[in-house]
PDB file of C-alpha atoms in Angstrom:
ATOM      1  CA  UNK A   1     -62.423  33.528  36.314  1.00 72.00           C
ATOM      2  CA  UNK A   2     -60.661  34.468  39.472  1.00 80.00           C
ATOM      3  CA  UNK A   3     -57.486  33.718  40.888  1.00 83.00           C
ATOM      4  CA  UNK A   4     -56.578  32.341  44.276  1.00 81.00           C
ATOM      5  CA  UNK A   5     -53.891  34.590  46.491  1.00 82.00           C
ATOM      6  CA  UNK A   6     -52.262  33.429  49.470  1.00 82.00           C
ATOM      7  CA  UNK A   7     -51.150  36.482  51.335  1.00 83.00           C
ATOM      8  CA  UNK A   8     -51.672  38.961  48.929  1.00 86.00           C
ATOM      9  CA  UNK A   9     -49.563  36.511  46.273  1.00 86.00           C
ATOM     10  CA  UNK A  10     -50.729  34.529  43.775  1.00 86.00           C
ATOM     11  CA  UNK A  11     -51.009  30.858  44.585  1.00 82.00           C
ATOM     12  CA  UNK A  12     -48.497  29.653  41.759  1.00 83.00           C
ATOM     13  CA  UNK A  13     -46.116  32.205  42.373  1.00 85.00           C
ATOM     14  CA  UNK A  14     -44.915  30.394  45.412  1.00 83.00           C
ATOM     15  CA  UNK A  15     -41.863  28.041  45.473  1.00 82.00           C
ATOM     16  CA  UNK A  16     -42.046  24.215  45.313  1.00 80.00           C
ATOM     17  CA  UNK A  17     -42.524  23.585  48.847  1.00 77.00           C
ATOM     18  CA  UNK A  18     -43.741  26.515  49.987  1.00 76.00           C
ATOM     19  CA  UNK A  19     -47.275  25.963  49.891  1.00 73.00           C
ATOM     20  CA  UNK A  20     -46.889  22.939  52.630  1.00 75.00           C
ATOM     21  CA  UNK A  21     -46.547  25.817  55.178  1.00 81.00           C
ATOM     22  CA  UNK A  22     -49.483  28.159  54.426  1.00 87.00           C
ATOM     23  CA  UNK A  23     -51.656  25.995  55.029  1.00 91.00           C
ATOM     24  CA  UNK A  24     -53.246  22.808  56.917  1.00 94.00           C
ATOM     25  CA  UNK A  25     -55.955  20.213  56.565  1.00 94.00           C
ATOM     26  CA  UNK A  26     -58.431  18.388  59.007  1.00 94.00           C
ATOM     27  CA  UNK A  27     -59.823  15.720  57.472  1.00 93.00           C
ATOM     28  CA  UNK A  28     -63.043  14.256  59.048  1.00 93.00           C
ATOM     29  CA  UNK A  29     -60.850  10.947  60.220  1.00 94.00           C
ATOM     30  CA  UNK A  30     -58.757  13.328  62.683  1.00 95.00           C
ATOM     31  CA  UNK A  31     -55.125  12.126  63.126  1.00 95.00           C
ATOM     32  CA  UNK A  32     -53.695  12.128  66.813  1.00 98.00           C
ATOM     33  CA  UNK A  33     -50.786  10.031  67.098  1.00 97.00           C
ATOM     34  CA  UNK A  34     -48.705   8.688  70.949  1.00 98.00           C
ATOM     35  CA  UNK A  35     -47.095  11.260  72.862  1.00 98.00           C
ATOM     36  CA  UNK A  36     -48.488  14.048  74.782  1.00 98.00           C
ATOM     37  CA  UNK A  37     -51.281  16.282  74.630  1.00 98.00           C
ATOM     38  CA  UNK A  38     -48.933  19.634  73.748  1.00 98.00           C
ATOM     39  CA  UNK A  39     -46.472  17.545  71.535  1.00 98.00           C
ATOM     40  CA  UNK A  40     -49.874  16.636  69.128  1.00 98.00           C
ATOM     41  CA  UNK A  41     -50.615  20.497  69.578  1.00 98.00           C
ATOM     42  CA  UNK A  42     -47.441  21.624  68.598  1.00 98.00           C
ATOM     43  CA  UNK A  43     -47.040  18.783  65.854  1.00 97.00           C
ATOM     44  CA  UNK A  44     -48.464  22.004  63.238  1.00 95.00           C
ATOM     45  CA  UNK A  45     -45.630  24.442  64.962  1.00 94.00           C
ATOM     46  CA  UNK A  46     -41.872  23.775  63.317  1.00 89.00           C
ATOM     47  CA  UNK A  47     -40.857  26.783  65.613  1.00 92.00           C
ATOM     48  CA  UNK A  48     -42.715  25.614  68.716  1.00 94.00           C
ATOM     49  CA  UNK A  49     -45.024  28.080  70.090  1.00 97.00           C
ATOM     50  CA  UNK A  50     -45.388  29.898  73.731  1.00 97.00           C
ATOM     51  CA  UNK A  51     -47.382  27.786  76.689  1.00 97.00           C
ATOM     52  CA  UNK A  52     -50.029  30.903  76.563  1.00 98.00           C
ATOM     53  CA  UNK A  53     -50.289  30.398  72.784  1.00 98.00           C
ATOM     54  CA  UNK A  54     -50.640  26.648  73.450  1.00 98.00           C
ATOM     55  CA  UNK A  55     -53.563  27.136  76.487  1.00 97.00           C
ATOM     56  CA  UNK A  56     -54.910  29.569  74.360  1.00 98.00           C
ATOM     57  CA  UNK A  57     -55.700  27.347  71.099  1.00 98.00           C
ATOM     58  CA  UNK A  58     -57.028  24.797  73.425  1.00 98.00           C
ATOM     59  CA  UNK A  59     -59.582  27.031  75.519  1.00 98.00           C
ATOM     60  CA  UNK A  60     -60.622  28.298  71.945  1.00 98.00           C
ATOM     61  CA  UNK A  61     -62.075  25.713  70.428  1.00 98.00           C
ATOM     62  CA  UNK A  62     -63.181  23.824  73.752  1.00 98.00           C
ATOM     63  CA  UNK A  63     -60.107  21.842  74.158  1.00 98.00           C
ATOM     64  CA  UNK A  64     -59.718  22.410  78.294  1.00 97.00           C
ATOM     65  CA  UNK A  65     -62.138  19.591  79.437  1.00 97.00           C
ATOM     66  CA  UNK A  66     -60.380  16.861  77.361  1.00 98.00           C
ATOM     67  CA  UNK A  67     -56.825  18.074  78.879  1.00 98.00           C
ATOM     68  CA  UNK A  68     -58.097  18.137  82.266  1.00 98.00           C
ATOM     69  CA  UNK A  69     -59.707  14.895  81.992  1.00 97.00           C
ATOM     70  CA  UNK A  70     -56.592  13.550  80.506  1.00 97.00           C
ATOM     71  CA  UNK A  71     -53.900  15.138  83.146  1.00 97.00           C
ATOM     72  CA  UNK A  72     -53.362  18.570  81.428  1.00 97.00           C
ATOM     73  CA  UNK A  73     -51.092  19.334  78.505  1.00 97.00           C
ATOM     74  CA  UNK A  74     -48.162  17.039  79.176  1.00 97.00           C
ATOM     75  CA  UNK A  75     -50.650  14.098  79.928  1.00 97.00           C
ATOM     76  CA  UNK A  76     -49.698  11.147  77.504  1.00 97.00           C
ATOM     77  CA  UNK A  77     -52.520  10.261  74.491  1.00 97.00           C
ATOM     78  CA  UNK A  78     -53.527   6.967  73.470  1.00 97.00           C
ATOM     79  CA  UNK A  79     -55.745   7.449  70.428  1.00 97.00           C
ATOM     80  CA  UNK A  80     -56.965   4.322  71.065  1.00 96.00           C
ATOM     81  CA  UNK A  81     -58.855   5.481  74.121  1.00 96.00           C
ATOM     82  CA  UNK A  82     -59.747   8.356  72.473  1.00 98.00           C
ATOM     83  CA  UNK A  83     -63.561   9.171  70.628  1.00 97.00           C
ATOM     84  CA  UNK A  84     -63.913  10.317  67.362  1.00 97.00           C
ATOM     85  CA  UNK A  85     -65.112  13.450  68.608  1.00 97.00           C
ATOM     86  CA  UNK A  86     -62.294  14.257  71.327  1.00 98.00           C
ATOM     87  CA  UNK A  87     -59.599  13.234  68.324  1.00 98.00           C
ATOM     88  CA  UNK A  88     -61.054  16.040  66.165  1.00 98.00           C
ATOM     89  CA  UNK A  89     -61.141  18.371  69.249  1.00 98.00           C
ATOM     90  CA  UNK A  90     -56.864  17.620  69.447  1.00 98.00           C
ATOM     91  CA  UNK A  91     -56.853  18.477  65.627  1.00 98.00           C
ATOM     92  CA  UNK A  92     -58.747  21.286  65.687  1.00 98.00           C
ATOM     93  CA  UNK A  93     -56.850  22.982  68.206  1.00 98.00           C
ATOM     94  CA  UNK A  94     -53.913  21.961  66.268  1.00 98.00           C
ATOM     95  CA  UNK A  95     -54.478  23.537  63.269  1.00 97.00           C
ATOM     96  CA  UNK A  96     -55.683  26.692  65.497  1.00 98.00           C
ATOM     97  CA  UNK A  97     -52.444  26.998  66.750  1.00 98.00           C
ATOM     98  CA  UNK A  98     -50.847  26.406  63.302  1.00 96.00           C
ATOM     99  CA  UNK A  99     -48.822  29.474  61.782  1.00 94.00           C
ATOM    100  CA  UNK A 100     -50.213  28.373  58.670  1.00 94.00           C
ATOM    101  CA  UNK A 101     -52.867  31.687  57.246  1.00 93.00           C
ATOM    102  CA  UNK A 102     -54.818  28.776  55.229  1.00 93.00           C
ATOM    103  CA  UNK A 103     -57.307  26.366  57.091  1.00 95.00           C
ATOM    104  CA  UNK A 104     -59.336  23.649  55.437  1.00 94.00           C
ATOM    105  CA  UNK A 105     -61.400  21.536  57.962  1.00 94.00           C
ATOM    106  CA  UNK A 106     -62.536  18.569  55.952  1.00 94.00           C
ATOM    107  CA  UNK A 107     -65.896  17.269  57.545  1.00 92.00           C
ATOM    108  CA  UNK A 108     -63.803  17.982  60.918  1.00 92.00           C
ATOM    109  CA  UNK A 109     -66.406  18.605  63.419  1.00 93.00           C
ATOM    110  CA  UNK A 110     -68.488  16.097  62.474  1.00 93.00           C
ATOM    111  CA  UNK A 111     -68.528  13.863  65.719  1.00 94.00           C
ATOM    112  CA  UNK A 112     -69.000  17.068  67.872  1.00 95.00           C
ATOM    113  CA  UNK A 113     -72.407  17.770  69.469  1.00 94.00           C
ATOM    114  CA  UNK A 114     -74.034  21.133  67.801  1.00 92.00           C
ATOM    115  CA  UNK A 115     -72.417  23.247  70.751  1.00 95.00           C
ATOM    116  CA  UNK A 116     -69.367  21.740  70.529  1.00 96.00           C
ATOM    117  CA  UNK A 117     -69.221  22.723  66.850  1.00 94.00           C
ATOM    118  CA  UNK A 118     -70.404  25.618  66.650  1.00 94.00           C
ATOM    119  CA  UNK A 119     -67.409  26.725  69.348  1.00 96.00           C
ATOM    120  CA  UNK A 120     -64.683  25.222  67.057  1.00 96.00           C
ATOM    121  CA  UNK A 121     -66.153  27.336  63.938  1.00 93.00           C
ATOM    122  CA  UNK A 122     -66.615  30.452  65.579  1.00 94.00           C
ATOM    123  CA  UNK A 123     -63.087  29.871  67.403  1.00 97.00           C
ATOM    124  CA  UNK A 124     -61.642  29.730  63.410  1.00 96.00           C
ATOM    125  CA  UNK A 125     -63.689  32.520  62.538  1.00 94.00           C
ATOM    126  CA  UNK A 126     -61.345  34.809  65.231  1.00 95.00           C
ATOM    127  CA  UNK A 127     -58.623  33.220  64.063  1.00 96.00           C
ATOM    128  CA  UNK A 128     -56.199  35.697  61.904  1.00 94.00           C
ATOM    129  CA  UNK A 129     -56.622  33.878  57.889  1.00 92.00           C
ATOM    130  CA  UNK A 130     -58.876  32.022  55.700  1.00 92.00           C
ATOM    131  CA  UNK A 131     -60.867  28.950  56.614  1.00 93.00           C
ATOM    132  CA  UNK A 132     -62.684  26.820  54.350  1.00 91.00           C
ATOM    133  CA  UNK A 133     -65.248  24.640  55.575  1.00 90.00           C
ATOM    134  CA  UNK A 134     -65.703  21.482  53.695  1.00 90.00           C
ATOM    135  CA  UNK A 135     -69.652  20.230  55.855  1.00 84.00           C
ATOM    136  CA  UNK A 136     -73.391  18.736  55.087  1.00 80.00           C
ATOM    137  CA  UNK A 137     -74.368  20.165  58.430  1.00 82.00           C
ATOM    138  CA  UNK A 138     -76.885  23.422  57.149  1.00 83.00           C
ATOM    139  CA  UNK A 139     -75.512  24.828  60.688  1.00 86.00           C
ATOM    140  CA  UNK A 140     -71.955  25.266  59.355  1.00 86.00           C
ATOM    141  CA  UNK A 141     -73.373  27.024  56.061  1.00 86.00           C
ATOM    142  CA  UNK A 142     -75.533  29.613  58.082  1.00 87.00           C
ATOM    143  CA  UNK A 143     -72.390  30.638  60.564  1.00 89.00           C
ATOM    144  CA  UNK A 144     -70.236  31.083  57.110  1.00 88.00           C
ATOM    145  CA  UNK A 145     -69.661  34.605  55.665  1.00 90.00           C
ATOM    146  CA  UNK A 146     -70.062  32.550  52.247  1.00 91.00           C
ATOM    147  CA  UNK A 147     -70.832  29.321  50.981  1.00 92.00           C
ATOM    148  CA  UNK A 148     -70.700  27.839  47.675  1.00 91.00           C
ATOM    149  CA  UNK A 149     -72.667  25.095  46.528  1.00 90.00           C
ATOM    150  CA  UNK A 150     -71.696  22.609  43.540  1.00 87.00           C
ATOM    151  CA  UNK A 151     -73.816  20.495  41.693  1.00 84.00           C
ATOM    152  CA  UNK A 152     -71.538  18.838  38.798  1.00 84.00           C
ATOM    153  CA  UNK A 153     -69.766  21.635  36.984  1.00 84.00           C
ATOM    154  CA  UNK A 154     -72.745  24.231  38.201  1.00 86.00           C
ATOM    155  CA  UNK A 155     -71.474  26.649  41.224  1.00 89.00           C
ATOM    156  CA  UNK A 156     -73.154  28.962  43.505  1.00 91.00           C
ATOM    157  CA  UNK A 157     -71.358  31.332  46.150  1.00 92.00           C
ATOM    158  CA  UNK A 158     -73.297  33.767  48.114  1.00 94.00           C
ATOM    159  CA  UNK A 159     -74.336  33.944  51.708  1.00 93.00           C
ATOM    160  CA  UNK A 160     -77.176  31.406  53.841  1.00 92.00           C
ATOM    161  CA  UNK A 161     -80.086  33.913  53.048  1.00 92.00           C
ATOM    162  CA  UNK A 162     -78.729  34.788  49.360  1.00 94.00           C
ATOM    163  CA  UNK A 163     -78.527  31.412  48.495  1.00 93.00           C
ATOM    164  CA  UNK A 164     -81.789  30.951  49.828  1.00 93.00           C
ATOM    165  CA  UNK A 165     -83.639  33.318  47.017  1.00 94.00           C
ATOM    166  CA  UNK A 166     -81.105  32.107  44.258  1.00 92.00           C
ATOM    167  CA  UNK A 167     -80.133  28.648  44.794  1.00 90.00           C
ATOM    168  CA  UNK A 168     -82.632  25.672  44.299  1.00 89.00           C
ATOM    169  CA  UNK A 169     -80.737  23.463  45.089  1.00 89.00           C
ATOM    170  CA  UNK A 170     -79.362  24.906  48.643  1.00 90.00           C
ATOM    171  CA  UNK A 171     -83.261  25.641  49.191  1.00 90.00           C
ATOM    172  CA  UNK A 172     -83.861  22.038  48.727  1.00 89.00           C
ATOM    173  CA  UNK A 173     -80.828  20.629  51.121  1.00 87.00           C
ATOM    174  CA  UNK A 174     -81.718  23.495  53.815  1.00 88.00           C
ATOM    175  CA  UNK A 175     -85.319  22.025  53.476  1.00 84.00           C
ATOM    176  CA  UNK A 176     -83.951  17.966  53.783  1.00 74.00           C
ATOM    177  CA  UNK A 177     -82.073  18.973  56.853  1.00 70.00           C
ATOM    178  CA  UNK A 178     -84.181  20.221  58.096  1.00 66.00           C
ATOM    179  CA  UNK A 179     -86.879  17.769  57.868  1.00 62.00           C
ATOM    180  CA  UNK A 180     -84.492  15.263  58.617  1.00 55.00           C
ATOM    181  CA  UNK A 181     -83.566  17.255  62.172  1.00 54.00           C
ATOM    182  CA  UNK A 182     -87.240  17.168  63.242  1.00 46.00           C
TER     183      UNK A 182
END
């Protein structure tokens, strides 16, 4: 049994309330609503945040093309016109910018290309906190410091290569995507 902390505190300890502010979810279906670029980067921000702070999130996780292509950061979004894969970009760099110490990206890069992707995670891995990466992609699971694998009620945490020698079952889906990706 373990216990979960959130800043050095246990989870439970916090008021009602609280927890709504340490920390943020991307789901896989990434939300970007009418209004500009920087008001959906700064929806995360109750406190706003500085223009550098703002540029910075964006160049991060590969943001800048999108907001050039759209007129820069006070451009006006339509989600409509928007891909799946440039709405998670907007989310992403949302939550990057977030105060919150407690990331959970839900599926979230799923409709980036491999590159793409692989800047967002490593963008999150600078990032001050704890991220959580909810993904079937075998590439997520290999850039993670650990991963944990469930099967039913059975758990196993370790790193890519650990898991390798001591999970079957993480053998197996490293195998399938494998195959599948040939």
């Amino acid at each position: 049994r373990g216990e979960v902390r959130v800043l050095g505190r246990p989870a439970r300890a916090w008021p009602a309330g609280e927890p709504a502010r340490l920390r943020v979810l991307i789901p896989q279906q990434a939300y970007v609503f009418t209004g500009t670029l920087r008001e959906n980067l700064l929806y995360l921000c109750p406190d706003g945040a500085p223009p550098e702070a703002v540029s910075a999130s964006a160049e991060a996780v590969g943001l800048t093309g999108l907001a050039d292509r759209l007129g820069g950061l006070d451009a006006v979004v339509d989600p409509a016109v928007l891909s799946q894969g440039e709405r998670q970009l907007i989310a992403l760099a949302r939550a990057h910018l977030s105060p919150a110490p407690v990331v959970l990206l839900d599926e979230a890069t799923c409709h980036l290309d491999p590159v793409a992707e692989e800047r967002a995670e490593r963008a999150f891995a600078e990032r001050p906190g704890t991220v959580i990466t909810v993904a079937h992609r075998i590439s997520s699971a290999r850039r993670a410091d650990r991963v944990l694998v469930m099967d039913g009620v059975h758990a196993v945490c370790g790193s890519h290569d650990e898991l390798l020698d001591r999970s079957g079952l993480y053998r197996d889906l490293v195998g399938h995507w494998q195959t599948v990706r040939v």
